[in-house]
PDB file of C-alpha atoms and ligand atoms in Angstrom:
ATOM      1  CA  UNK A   1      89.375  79.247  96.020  1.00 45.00           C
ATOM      2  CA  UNK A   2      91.593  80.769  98.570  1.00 50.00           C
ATOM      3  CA  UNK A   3      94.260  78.573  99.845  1.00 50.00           C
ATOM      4  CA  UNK A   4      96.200  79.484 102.611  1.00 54.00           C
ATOM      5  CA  UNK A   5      99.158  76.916 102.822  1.00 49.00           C
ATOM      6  CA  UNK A   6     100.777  78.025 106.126  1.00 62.00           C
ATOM      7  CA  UNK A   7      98.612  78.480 109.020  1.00 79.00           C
ATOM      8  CA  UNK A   8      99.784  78.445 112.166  1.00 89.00           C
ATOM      9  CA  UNK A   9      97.306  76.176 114.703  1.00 93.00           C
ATOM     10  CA  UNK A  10      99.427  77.811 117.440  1.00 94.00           C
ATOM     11  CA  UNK A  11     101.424  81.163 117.827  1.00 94.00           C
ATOM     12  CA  UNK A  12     103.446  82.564 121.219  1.00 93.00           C
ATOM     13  CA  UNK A  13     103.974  85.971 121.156  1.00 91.00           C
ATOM     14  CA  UNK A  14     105.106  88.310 123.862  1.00 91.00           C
ATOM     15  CA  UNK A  15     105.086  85.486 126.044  1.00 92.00           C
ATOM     16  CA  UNK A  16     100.976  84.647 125.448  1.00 94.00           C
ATOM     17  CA  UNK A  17      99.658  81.365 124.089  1.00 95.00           C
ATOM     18  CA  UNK A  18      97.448  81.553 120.804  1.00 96.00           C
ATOM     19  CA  UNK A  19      95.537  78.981 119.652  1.00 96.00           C
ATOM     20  CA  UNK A  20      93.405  78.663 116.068  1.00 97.00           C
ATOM     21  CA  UNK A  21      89.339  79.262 117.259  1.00 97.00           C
ATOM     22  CA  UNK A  22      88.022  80.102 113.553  1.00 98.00           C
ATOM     23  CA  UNK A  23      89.544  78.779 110.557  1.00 97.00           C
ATOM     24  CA  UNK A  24      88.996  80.755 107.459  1.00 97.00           C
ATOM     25  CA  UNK A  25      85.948  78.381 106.146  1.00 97.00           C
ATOM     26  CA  UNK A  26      84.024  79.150 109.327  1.00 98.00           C
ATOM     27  CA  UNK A  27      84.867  82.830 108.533  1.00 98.00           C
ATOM     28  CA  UNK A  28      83.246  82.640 105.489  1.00 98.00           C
ATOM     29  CA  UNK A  29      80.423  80.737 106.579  1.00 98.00           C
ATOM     30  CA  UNK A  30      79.789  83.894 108.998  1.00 98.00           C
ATOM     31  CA  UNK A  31      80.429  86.461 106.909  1.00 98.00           C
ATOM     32  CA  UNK A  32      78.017  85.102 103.869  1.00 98.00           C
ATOM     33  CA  UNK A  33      75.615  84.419 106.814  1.00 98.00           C
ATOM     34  CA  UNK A  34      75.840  88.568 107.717  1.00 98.00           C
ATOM     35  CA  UNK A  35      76.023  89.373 104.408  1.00 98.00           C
ATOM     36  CA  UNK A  36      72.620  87.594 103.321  1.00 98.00           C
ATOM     37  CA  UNK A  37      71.145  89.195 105.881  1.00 98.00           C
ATOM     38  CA  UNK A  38      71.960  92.821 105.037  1.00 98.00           C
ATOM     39  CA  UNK A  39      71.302  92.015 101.571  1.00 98.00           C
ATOM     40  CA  UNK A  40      67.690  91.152 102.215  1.00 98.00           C
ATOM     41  CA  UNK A  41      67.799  94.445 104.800  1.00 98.00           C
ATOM     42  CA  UNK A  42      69.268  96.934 102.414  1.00 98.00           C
ATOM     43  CA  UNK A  43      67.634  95.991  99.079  1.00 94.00           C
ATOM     44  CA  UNK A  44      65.849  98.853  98.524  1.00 93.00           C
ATOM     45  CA  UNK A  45      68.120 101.317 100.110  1.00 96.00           C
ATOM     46  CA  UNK A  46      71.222 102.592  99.661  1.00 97.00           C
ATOM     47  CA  UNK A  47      73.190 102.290 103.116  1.00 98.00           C
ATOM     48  CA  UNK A  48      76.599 104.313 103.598  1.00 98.00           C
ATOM     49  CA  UNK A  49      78.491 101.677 105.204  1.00 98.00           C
ATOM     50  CA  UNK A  50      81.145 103.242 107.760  1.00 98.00           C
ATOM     51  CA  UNK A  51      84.033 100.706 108.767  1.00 98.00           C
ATOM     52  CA  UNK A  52      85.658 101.428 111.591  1.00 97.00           C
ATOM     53  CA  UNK A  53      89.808 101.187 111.022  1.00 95.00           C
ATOM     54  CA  UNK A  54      91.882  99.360 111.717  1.00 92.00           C
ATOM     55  CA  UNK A  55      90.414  96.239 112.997  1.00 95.00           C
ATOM     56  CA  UNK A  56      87.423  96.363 110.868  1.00 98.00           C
ATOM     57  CA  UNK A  57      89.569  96.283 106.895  1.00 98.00           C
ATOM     58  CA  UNK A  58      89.407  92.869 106.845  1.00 98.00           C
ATOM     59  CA  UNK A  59      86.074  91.651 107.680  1.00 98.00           C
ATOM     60  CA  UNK A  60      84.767  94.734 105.938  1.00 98.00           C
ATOM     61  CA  UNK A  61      86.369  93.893 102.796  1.00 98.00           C
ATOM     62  CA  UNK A  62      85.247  89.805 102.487  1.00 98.00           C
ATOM     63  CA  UNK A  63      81.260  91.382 103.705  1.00 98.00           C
ATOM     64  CA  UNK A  64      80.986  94.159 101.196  1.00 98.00           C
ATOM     65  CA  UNK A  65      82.056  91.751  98.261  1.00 98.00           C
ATOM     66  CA  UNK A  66      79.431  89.445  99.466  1.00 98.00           C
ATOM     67  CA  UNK A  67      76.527  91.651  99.547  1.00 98.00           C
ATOM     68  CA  UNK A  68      73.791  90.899  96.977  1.00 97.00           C
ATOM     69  CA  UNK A  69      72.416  93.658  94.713  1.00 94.00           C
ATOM     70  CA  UNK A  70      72.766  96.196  97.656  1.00 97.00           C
ATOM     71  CA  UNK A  71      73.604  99.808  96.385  1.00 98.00           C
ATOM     72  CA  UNK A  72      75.797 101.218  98.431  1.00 98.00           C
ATOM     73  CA  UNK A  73      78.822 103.997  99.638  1.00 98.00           C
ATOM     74  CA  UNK A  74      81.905 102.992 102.123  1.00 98.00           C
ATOM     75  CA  UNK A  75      83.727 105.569 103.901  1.00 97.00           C
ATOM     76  CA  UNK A  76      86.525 104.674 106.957  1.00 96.00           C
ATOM     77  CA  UNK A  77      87.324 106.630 110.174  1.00 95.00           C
ATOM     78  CA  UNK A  78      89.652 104.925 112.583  1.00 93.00           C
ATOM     79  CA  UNK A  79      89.484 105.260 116.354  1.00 85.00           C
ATOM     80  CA  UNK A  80      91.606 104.042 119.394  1.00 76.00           C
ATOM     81  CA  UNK A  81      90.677 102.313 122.435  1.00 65.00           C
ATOM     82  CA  UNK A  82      92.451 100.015 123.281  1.00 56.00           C
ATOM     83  CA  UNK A  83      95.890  99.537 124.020  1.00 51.00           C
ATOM     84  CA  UNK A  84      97.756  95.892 124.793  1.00 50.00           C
ATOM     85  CA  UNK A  85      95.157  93.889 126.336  1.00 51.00           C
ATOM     86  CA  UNK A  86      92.756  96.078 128.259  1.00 56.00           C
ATOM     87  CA  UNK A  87      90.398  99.090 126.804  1.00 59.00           C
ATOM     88  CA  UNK A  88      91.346 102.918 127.933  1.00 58.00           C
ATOM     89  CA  UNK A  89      88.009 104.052 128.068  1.00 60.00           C
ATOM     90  CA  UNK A  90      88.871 106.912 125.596  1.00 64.00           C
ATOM     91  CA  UNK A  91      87.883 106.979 122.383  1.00 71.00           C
ATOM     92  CA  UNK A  92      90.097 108.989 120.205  1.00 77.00           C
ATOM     93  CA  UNK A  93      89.188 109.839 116.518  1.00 82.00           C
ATOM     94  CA  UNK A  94      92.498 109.647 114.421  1.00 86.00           C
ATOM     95  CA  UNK A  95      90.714 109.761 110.975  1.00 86.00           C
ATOM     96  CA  UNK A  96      87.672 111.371 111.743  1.00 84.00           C
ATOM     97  CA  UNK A  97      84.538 110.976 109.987  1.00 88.00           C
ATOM     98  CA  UNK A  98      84.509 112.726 106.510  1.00 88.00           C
ATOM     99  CA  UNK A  99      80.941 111.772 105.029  1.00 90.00           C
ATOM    100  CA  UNK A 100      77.980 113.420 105.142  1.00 92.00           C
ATOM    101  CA  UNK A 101      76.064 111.020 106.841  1.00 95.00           C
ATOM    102  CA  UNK A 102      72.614 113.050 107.158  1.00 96.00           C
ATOM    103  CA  UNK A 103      69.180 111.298 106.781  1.00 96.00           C
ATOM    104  CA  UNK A 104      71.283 108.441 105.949  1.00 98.00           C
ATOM    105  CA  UNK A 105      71.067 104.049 106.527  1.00 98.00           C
ATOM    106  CA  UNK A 106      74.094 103.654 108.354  1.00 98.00           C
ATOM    107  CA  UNK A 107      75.750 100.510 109.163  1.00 98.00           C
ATOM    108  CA  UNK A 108      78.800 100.697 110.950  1.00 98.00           C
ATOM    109  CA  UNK A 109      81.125  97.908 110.477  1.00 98.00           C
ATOM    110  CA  UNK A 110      83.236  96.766 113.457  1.00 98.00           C
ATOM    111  CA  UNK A 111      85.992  93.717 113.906  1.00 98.00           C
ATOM    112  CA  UNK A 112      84.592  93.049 117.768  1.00 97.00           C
ATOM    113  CA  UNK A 113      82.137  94.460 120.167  1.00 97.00           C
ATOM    114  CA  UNK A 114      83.311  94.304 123.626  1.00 95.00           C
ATOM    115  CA  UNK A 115      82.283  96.198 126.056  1.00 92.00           C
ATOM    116  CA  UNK A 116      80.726  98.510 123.693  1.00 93.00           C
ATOM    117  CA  UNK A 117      82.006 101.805 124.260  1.00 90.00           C
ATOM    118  CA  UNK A 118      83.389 102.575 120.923  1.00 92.00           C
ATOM    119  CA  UNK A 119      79.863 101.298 119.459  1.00 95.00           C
ATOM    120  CA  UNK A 120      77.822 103.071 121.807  1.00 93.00           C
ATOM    121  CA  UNK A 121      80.059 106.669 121.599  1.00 90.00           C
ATOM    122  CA  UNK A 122      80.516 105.980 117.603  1.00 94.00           C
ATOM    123  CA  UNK A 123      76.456 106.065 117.424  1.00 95.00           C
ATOM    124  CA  UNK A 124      75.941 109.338 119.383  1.00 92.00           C
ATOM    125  CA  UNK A 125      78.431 110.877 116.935  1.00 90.00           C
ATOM    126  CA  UNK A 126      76.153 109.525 113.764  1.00 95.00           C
ATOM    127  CA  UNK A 127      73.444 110.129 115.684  1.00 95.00           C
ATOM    128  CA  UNK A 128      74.150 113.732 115.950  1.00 93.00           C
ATOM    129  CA  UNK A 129      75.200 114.446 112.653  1.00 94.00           C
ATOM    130  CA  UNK A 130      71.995 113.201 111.336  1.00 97.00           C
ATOM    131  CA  UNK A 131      72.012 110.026 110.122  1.00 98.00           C
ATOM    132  CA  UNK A 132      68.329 108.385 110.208  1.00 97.00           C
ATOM    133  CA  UNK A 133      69.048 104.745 110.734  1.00 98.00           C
ATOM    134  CA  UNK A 134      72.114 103.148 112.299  1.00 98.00           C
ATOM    135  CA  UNK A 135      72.697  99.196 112.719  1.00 98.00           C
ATOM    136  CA  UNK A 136      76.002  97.480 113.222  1.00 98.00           C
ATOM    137  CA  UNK A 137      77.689  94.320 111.892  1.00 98.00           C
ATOM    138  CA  UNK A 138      80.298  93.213 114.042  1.00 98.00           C
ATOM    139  CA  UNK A 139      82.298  89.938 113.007  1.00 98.00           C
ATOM    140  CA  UNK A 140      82.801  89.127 116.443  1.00 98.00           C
ATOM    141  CA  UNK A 141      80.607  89.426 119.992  1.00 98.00           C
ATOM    142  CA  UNK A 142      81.281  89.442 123.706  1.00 98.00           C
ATOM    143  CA  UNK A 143      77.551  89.602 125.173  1.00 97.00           C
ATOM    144  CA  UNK A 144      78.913  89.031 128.602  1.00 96.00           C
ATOM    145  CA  UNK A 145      81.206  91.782 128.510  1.00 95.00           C
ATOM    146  CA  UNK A 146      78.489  94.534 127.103  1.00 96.00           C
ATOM    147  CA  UNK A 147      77.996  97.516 129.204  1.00 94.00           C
ATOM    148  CA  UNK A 148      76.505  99.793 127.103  1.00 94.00           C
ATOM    149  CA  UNK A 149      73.063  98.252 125.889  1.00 94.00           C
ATOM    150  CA  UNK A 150      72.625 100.050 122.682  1.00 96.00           C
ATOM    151  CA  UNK A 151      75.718  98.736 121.586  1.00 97.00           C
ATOM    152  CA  UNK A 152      74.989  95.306 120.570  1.00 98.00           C
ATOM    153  CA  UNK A 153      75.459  94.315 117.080  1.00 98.00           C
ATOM    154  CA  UNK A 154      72.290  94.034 114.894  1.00 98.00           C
ATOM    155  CA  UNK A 155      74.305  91.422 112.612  1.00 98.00           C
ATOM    156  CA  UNK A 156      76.677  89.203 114.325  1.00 98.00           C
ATOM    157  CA  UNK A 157      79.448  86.722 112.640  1.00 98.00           C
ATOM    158  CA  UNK A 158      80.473  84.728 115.582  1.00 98.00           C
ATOM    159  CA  UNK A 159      80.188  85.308 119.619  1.00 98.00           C
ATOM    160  CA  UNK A 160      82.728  84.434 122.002  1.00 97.00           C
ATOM    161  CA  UNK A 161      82.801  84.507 125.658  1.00 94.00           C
ATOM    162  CA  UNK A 162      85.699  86.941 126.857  1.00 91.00           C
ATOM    163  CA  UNK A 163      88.536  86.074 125.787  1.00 94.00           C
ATOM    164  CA  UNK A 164      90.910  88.253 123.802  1.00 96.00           C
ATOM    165  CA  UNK A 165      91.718  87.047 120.229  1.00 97.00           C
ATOM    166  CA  UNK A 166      93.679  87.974 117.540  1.00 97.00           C
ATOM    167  CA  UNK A 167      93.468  87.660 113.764  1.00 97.00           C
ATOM    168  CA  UNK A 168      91.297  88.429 111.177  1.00 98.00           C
ATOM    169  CA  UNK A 169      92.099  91.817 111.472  1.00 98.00           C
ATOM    170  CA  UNK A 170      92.179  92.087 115.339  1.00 97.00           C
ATOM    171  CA  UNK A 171      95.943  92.813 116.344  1.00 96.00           C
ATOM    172  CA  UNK A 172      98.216  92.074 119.044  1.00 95.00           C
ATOM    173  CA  UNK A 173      99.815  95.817 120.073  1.00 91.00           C
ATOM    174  CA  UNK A 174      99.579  96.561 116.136  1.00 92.00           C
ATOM    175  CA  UNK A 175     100.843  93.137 114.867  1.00 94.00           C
ATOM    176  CA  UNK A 176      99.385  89.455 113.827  1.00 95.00           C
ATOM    177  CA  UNK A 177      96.128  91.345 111.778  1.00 97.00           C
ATOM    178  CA  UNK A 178      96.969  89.638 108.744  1.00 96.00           C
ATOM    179  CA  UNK A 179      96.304  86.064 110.573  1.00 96.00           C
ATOM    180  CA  UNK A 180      93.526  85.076 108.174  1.00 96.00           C
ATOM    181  CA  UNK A 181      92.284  82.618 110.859  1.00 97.00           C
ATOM    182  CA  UNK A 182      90.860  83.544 114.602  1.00 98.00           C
ATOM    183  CA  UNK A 183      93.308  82.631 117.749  1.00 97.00           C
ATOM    184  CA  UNK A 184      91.889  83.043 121.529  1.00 97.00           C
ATOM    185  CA  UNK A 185      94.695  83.418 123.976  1.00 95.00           C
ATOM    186  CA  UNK A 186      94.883  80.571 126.370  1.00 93.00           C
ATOM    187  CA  UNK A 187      96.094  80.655 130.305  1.00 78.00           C
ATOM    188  CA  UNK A 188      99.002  78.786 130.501  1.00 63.00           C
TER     189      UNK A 188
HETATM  190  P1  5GP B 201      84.823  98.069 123.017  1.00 80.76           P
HETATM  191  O1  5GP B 201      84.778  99.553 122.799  1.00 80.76           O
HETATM  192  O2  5GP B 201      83.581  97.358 122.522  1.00 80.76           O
HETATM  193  O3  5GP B 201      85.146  97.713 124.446  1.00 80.76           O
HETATM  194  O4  5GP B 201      86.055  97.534 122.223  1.00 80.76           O
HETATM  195  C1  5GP B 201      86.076  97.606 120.855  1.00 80.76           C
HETATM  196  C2  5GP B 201      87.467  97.621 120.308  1.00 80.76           C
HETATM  197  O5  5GP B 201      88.425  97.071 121.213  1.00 80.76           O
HETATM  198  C3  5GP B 201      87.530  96.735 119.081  1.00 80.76           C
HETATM  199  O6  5GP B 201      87.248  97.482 117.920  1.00 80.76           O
HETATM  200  C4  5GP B 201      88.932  96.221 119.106  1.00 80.76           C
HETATM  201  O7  5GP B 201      89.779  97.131 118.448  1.00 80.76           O
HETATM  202  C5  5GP B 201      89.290  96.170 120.570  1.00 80.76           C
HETATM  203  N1  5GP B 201      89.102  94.833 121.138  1.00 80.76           N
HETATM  204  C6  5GP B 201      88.125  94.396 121.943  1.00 80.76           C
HETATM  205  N2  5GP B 201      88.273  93.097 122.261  1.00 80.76           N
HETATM  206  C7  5GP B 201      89.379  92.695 121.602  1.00 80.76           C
HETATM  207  C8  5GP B 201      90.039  91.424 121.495  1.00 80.76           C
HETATM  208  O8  5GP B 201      89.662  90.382 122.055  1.00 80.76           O
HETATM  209  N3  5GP B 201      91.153  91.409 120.710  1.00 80.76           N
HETATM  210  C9  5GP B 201      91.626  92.501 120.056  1.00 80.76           C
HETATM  211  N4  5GP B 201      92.722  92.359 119.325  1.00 80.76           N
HETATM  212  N5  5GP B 201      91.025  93.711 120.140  1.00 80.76           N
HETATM  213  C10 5GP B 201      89.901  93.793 120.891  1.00 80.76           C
END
């Protein structure tokens, strides 16, 4: 059993207000709820799962332990957004995509869909190299905040509304991933 002894219910960094939204049980209520899913999905396949860095190592890690009898490869590439608190618009591939992913069952796995950019760009660029199928599993969802409609997660953790959180792997300008619990900034 994992025990974490020192969680914080509330953090204050660069002069925001954090406070706990998913404890690390609910976490792992929604991650064995994904992972049954894509279990029963994937069965007979053999899906190349492609997480998307940095966000993504931690949810990525507790879902592809808890997959059931799925055969399967992993491969990373890590992209940029987002900087601070607010998306650029850009998406930038610093570790581009090194797999082969033609005629492959793809399943991208992302920390948070937002507006969906990165999904919805990150899918052309499977798209045209090939790959056959592609689905997503996102730990966390903003449906009010979509704009790009082929960007919503097929498997889903938890949704929010839109406010920005941290934890989980989600950072804070590159700090507070290892939070194993979910904070939502508050207005203060
Ligand atoms: P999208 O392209 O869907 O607008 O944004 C996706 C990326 O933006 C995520 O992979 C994540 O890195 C970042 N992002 C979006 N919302 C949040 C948030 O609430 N908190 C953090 N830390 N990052 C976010």
């Amino acid at each position: 059993m994992t025990f974490y002894s020192s969680i914080m219910k509330t953090i204050d960094e660069q002069g925001y207000h954090f406070e706990e939204w998913l404890q690390p049980a609910q976490i792992a209520k929604d991650v064995a709820q994904v992972a049954e899913r894509i279990s029963a999905d994937y069965a007979d396949k053999e899906p190349l799962f492609v997480v998307v860095l940095n966000g993504a190592f931690v949810f990525a890690a507790d879902l592809l332990r808890a997959l059931k009898d799925v055969r399967c490869e992993v491969t990373f590439i890590r992209v940029s957004s987002y900087w601070g608190m607010s998306t650029t618009g850009q998406l930038e591939f610093i570790v581009p995509l090194q797999q082969v992913v033609d005629n492959r069952d793809v399943v991208i796995i992302e920390d948070i869909v937002d507006t969906g950019l990165t999904i919805h760009q990150l899918k052309a660029h499977l798209r045209a190299r090939g790959a056959s199928t592609i689905r997503v599993a996102a730990m966390l969802f903003k449906p009010g905040k979509l704009e790009y409609n082929d960007a919503k997660p097929d498997y889903v953790g938890h949704e929010l509304t839109d406010e920005f959180v941290i934890g989980y792997g989600l950072d804070f300008d590159g700090f507070l991933r290892n939070l194993p619990s979910v904070y939502k900034v508050k207005e203060s």
